[in-house]
Coordinates of N, CA, C and O in Angstrom, one line a residue:
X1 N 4.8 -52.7 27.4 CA 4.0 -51.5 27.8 C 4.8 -50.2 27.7 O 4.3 -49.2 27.3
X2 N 6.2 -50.5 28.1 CA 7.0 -49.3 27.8 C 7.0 -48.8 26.4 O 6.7 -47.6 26.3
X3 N 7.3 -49.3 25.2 CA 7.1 -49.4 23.8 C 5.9 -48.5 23.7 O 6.1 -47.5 23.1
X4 N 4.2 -48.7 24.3 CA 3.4 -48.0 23.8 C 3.0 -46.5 24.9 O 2.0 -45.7 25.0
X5 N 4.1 -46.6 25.5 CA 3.9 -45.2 26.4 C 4.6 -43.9 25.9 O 4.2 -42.7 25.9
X6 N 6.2 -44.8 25.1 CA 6.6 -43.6 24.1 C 6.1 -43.5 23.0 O 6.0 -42.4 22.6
X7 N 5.6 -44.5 22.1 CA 4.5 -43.9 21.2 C 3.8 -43.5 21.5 O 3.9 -42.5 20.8
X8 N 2.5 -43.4 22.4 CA 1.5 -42.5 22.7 C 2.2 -40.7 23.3 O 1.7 -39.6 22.9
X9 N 3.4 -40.9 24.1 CA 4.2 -39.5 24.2 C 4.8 -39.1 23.0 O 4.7 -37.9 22.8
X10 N 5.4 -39.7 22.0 CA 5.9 -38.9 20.6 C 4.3 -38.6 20.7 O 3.9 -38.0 21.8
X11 N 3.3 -38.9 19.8 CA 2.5 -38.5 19.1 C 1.4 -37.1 20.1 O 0.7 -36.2 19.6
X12 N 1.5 -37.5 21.5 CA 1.2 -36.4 22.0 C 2.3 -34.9 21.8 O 1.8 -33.8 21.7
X13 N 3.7 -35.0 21.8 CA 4.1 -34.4 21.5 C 4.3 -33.6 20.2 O 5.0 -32.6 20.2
X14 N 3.7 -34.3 19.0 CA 3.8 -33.8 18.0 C 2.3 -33.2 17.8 O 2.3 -32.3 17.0
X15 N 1.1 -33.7 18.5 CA 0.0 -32.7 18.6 C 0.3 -31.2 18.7 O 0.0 -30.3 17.9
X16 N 1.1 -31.2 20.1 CA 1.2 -30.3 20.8 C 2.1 -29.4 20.5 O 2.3 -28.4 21.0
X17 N 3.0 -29.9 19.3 CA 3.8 -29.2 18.5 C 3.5 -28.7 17.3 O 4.1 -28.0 16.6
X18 N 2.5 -29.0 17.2 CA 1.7 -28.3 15.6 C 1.7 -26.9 15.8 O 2.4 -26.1 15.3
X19 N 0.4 -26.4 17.1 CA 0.4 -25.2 17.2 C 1.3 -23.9 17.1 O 1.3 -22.7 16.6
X20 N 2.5 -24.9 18.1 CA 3.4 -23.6 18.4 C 4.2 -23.5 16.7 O 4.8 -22.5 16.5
X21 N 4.2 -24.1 16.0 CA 5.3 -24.4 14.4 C 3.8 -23.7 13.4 O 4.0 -23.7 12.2
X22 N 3.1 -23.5 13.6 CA 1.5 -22.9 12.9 C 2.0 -21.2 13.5 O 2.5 -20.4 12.7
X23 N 1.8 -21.0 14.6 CA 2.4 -19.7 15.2 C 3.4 -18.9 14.8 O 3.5 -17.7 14.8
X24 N 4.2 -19.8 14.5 CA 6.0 -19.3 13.9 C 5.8 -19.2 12.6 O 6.5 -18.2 12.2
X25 N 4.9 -19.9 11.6 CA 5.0 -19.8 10.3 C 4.0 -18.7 10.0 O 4.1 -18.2 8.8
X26 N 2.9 -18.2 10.9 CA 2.1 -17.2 10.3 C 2.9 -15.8 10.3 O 2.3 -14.7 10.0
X27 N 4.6 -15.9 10.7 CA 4.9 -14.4 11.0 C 6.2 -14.9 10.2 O 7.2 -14.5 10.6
X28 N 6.1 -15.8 9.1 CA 7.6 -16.2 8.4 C 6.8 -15.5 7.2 O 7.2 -14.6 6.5
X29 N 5.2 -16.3 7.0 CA 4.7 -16.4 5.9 C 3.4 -15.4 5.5 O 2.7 -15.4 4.5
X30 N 3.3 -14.2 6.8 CA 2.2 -13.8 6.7 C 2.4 -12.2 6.4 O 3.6 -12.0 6.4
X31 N 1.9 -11.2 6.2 CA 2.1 -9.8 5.7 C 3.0 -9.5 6.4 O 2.9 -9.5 7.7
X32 N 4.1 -8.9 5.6 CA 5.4 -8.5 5.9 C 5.3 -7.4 7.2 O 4.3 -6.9 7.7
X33 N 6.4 -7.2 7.5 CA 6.5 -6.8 9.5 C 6.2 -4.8 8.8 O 5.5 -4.1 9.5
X34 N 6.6 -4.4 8.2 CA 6.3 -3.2 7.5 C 4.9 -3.2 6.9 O 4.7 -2.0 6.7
X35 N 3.7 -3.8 6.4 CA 2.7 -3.7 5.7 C 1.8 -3.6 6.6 O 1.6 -4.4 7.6
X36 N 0.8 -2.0 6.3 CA 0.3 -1.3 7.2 C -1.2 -0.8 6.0 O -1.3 -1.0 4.8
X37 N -2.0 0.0 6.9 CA -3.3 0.5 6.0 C -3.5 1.7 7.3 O -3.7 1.3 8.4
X38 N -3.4 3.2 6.9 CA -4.0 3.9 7.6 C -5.2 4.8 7.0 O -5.7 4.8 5.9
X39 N -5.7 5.5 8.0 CA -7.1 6.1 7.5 C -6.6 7.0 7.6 O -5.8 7.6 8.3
X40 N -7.6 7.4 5.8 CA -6.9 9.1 5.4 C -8.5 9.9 5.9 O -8.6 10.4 7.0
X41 N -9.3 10.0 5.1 CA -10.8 10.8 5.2 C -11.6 10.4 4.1 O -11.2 9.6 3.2
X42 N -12.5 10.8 4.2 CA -13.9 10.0 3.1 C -14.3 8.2 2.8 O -14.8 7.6 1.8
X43 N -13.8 7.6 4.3 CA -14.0 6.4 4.6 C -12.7 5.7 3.4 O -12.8 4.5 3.1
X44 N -11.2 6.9 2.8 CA -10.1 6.1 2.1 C -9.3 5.5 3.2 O -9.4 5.8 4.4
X45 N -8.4 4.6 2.6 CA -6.9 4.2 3.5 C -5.8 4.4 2.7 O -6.0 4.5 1.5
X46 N -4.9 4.4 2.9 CA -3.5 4.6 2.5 C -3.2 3.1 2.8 O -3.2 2.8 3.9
X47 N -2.8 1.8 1.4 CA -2.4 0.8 2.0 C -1.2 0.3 1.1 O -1.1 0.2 -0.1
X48 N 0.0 -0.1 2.2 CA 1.3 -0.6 2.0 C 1.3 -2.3 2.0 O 1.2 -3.0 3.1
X49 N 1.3 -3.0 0.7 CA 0.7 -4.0 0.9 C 2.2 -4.9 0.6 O 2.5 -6.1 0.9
X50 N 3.2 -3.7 -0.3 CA 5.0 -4.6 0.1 C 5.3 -3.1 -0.4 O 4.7 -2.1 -0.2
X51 N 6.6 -3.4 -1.1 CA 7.7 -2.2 -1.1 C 7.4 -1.5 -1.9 O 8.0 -0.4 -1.7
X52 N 6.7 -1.5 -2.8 CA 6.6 -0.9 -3.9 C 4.6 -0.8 -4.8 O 4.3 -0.2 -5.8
X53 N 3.9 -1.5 -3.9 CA 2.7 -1.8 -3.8 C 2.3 -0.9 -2.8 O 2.4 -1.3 -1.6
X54 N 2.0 0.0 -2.9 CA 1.6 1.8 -1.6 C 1.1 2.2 -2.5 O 1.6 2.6 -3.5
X55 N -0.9 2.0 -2.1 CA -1.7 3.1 -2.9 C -3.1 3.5 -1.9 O -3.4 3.0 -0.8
X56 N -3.8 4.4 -2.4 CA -4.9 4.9 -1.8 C -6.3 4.5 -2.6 O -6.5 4.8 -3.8
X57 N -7.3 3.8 -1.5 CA -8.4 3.3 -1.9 C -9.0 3.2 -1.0 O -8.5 3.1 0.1
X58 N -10.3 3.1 -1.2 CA -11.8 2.8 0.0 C -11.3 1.5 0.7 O -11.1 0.4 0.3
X59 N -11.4 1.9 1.9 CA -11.7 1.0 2.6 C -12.3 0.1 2.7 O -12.0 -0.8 3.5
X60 N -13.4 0.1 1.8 CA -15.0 -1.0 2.0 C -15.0 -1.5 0.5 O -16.0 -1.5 -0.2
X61 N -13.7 -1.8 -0.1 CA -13.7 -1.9 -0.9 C -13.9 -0.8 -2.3 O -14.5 0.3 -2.3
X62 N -13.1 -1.6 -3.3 CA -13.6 -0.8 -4.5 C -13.7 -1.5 -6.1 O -13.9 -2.7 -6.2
X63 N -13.5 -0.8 -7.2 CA -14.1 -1.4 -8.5 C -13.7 -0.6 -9.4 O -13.4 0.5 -9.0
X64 N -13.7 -0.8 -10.7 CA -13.0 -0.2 -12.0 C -14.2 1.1 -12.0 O -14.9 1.8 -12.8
X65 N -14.1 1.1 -11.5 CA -15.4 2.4 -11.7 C -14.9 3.5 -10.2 O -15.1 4.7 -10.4
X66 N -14.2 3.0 -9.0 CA -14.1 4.1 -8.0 C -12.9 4.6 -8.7 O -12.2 4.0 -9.6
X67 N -12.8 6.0 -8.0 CA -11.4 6.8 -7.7 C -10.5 6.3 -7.3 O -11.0 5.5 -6.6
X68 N -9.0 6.1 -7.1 CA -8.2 5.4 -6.8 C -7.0 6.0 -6.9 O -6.8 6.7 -7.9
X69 N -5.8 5.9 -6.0 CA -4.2 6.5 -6.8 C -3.4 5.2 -6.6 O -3.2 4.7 -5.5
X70 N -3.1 4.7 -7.5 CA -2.6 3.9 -8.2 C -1.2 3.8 -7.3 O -0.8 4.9 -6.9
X71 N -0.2 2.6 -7.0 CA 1.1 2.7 -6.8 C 1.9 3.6 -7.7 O 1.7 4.1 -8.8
X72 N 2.9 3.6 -6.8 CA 3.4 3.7 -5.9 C 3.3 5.0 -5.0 O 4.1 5.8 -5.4
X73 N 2.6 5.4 -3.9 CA 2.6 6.5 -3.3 C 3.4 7.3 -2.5 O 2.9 7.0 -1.4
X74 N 4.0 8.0 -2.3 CA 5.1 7.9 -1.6 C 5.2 9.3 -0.6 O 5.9 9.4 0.4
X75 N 4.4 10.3 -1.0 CA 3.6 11.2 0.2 C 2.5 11.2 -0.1 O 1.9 11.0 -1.1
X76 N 1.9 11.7 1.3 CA 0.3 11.8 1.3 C 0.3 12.8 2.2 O 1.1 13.1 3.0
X77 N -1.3 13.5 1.9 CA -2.1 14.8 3.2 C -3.4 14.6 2.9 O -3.7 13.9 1.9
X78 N -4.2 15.0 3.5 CA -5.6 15.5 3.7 C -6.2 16.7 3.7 O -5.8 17.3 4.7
X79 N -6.9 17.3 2.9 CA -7.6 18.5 3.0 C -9.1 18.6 2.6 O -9.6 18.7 1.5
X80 N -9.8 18.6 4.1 CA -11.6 18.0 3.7 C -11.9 17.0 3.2 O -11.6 15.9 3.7
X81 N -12.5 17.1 2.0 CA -12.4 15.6 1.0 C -11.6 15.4 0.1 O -11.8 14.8 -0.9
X82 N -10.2 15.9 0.7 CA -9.5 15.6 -0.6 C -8.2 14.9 -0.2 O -7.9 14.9 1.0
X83 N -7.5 14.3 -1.0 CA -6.1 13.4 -0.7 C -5.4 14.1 -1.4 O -5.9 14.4 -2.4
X84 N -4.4 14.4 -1.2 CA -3.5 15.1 -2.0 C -2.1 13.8 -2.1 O -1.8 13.2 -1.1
X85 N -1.4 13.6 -3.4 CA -0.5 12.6 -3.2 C 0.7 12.8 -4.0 O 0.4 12.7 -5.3
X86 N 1.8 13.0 -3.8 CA 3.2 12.4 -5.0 C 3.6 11.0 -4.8 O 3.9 10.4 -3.7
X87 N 3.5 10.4 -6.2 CA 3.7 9.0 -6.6 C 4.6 8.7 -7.3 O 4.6 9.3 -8.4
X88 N 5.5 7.7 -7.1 CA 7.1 7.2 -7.8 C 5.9 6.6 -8.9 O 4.8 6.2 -8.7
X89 N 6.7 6.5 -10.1 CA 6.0 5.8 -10.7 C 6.9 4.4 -10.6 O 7.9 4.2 -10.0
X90 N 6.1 3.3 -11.6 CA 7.1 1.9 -11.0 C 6.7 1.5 -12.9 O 5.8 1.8 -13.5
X91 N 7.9 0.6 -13.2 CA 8.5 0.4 -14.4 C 8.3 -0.7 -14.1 O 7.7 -0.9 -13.0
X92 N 8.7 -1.7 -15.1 CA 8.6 -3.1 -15.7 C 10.0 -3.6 -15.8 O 10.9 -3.4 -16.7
X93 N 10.1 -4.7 -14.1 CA 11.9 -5.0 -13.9 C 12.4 -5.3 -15.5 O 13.1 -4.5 -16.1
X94 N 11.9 -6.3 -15.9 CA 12.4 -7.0 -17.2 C 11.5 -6.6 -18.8 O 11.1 -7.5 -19.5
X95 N 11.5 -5.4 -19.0 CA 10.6 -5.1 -20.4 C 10.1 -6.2 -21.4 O 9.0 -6.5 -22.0
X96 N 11.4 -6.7 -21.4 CA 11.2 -7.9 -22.7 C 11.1 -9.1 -22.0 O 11.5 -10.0 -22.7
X97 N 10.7 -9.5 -21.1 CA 10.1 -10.5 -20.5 C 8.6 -10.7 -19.8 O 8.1 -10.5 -18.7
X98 N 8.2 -11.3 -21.3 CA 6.3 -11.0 -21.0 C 6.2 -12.0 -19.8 O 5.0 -11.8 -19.4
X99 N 6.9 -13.0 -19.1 CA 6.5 -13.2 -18.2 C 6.5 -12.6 -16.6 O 5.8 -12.6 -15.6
X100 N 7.3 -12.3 -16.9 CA 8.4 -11.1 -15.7 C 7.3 -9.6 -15.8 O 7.5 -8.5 -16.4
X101 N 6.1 -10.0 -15.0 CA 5.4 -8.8 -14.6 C 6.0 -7.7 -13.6 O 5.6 -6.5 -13.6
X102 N 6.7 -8.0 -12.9 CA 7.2 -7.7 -11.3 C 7.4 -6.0 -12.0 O 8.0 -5.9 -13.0
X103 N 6.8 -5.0 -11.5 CA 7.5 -3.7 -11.1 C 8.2 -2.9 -10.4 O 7.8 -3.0 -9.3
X104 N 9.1 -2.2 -10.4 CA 10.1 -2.0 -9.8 C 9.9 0.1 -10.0 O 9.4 0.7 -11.0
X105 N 10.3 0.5 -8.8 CA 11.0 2.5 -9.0 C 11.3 2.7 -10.3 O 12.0 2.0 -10.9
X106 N 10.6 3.9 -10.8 CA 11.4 4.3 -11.6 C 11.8 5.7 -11.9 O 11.4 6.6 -12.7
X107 N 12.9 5.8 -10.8 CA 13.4 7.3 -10.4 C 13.1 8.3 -11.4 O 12.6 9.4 -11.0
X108 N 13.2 8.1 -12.3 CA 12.6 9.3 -13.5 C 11.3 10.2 -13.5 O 11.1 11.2 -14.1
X109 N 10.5 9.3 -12.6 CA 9.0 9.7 -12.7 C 8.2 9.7 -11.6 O 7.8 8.7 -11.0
X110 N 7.8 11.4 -11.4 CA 7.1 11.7 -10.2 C 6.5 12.3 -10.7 O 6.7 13.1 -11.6
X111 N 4.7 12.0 -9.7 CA 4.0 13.0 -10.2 C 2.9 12.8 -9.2 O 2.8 12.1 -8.3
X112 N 2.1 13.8 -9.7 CA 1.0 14.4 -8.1 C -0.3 13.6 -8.5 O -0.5 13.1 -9.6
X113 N -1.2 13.7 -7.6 CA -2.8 13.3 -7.6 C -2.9 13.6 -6.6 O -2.3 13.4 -5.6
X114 N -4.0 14.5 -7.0 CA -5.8 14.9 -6.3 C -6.8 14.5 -6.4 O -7.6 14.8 -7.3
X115 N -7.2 13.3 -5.1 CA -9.0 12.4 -5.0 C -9.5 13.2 -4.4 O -9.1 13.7 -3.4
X116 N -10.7 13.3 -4.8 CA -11.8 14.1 -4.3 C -12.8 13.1 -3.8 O -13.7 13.0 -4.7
X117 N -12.9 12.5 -2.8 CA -13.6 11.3 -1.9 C -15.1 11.3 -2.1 O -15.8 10.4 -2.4
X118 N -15.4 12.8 -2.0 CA -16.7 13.4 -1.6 C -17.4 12.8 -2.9 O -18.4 12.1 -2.8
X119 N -16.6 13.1 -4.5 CA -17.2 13.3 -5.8 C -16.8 12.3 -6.5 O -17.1 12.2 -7.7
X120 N -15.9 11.5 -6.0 CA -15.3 10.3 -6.2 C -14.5 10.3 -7.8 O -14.6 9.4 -8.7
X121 N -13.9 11.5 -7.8 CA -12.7 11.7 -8.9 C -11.4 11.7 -8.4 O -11.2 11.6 -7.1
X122 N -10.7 11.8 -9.1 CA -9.2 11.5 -9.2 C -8.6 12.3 -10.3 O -8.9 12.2 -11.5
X123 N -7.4 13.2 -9.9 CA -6.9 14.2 -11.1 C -5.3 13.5 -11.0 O -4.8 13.4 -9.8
X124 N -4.5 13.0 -12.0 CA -3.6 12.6 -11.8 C -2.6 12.7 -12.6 O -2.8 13.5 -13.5
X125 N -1.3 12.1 -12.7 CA -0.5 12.4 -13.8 C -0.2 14.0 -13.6 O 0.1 14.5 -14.8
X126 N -0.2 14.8 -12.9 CA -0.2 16.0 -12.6 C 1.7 16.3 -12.5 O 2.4 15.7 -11.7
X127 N 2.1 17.3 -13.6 CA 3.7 17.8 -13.2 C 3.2 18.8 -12.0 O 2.1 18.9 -11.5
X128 N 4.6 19.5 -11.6 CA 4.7 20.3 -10.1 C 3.9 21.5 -10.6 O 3.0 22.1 -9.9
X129 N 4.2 21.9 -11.7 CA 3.4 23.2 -12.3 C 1.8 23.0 -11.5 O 1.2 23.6 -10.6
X130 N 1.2 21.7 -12.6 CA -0.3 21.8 -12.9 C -1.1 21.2 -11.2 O -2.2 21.2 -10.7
X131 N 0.0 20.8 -10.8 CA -0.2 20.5 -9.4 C -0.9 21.5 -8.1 O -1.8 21.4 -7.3
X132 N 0.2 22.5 -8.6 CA 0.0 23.9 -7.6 C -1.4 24.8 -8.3 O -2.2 25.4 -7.7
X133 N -1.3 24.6 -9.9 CA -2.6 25.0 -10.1 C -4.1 24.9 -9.6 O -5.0 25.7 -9.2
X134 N -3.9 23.4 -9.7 CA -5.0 22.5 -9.7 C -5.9 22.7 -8.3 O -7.1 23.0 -8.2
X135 N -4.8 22.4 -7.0 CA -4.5 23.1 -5.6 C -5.4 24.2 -5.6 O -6.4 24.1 -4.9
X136 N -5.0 25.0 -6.3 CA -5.6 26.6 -6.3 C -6.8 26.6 -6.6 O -7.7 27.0 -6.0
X137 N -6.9 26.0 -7.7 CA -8.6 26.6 -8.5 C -9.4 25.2 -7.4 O -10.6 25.3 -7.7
X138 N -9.3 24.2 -6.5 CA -10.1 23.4 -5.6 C -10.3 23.8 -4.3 O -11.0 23.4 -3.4
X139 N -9.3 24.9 -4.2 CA -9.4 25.9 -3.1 C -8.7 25.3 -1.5 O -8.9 25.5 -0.3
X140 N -7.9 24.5 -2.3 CA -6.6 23.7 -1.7 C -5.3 24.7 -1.3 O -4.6 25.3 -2.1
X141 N -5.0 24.5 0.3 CA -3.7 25.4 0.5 C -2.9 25.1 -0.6 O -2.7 24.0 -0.9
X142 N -2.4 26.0 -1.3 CA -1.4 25.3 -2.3 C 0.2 25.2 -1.3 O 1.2 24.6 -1.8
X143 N 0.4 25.7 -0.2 CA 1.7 25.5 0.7 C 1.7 24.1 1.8 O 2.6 23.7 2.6
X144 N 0.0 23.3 1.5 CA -0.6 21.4 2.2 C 1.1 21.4 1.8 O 1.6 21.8 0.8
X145 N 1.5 20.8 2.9 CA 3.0 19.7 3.2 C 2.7 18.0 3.0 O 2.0 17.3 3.7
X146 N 3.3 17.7 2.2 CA 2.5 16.1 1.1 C 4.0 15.7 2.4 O 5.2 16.2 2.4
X147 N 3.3 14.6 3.2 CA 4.1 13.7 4.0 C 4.5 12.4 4.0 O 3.9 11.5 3.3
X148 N 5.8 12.2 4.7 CA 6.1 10.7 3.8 C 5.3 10.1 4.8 O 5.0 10.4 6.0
X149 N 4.8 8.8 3.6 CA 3.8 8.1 4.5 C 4.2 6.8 5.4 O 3.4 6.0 5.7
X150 N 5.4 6.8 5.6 CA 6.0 5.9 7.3 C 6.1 7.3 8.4 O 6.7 7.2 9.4
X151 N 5.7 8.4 8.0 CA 5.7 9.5 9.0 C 4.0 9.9 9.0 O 3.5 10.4 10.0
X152 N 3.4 9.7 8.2 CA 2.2 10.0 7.8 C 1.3 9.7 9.2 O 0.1 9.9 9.2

């Protein structure tokens, strides 16, 4: 009788051990302790999905067809319907490795976008010149302060 009291206790304790090892693994294996989504205006979010994956998109979804700023984002603001954004651009770790998709910073290359939520465009690839232009003629402060977005 003793024999089937510790087997019936192992196997209750291995029930009862599932949960808590299910609990521990959803915060080993589940969206990193930094990956966040905030709300910018025109029902977008700003979403940090790992380190180098930070872009701005609808909330409720979207499709080859919405407005979008593409990774990597690395300030953001708001003005009415508009997003204002500077984006690192991100390179290809391994060029000559067509399997090796992974992208990576690529300090050389920064550049601005303006989404317009309301009209659902996107002006992008923008240097600092065509930036402050652009600003101007949409009747955008052109002195909007573009914020880093873990301050954002």
């Amino acid at each position: 009788m003793n024999k089937y009291i510790k087997i019936a206790m192992f196997f209750c304790g291995l029930a009862l051990s599932l949960p808590v090892i299910w609990f521990f693994n959803s915060f080993a294996f589940g969206p990193g302790v930094q990956d966040f989504s905030k709300n910018l205006t025109g029902g977008y979010k700003l979403y940090r999905n790992s380190a180098h994956e930070i872009f701005v998109a609808p909330s409720d979804g979207w499709n080859s067809e919405t407005a979008v700023i593409r990774s990597k984002v690395i300030k953001v603001n708001v003005y009415d319907d508009f997003i204002v954004a500077e984006r690192q651009g991100l390179k290809r770790r391994n060029p000559n490795d067509s399997s090796d998709t992974y992208e990576v910073p690529d300090e050389n290359i920064k550049d601005f976008w303006i989404l317009n939520t309301g009209k659902n465009y996107v002006l992008g690839n923008l240097n600092k010149t065509d930036f402050k232009m652009k600003l101007d003629s949409l009747h955008i402060p052109v002195t909007i302060e573009l914020v880093d977005i873990y301050k954002y």
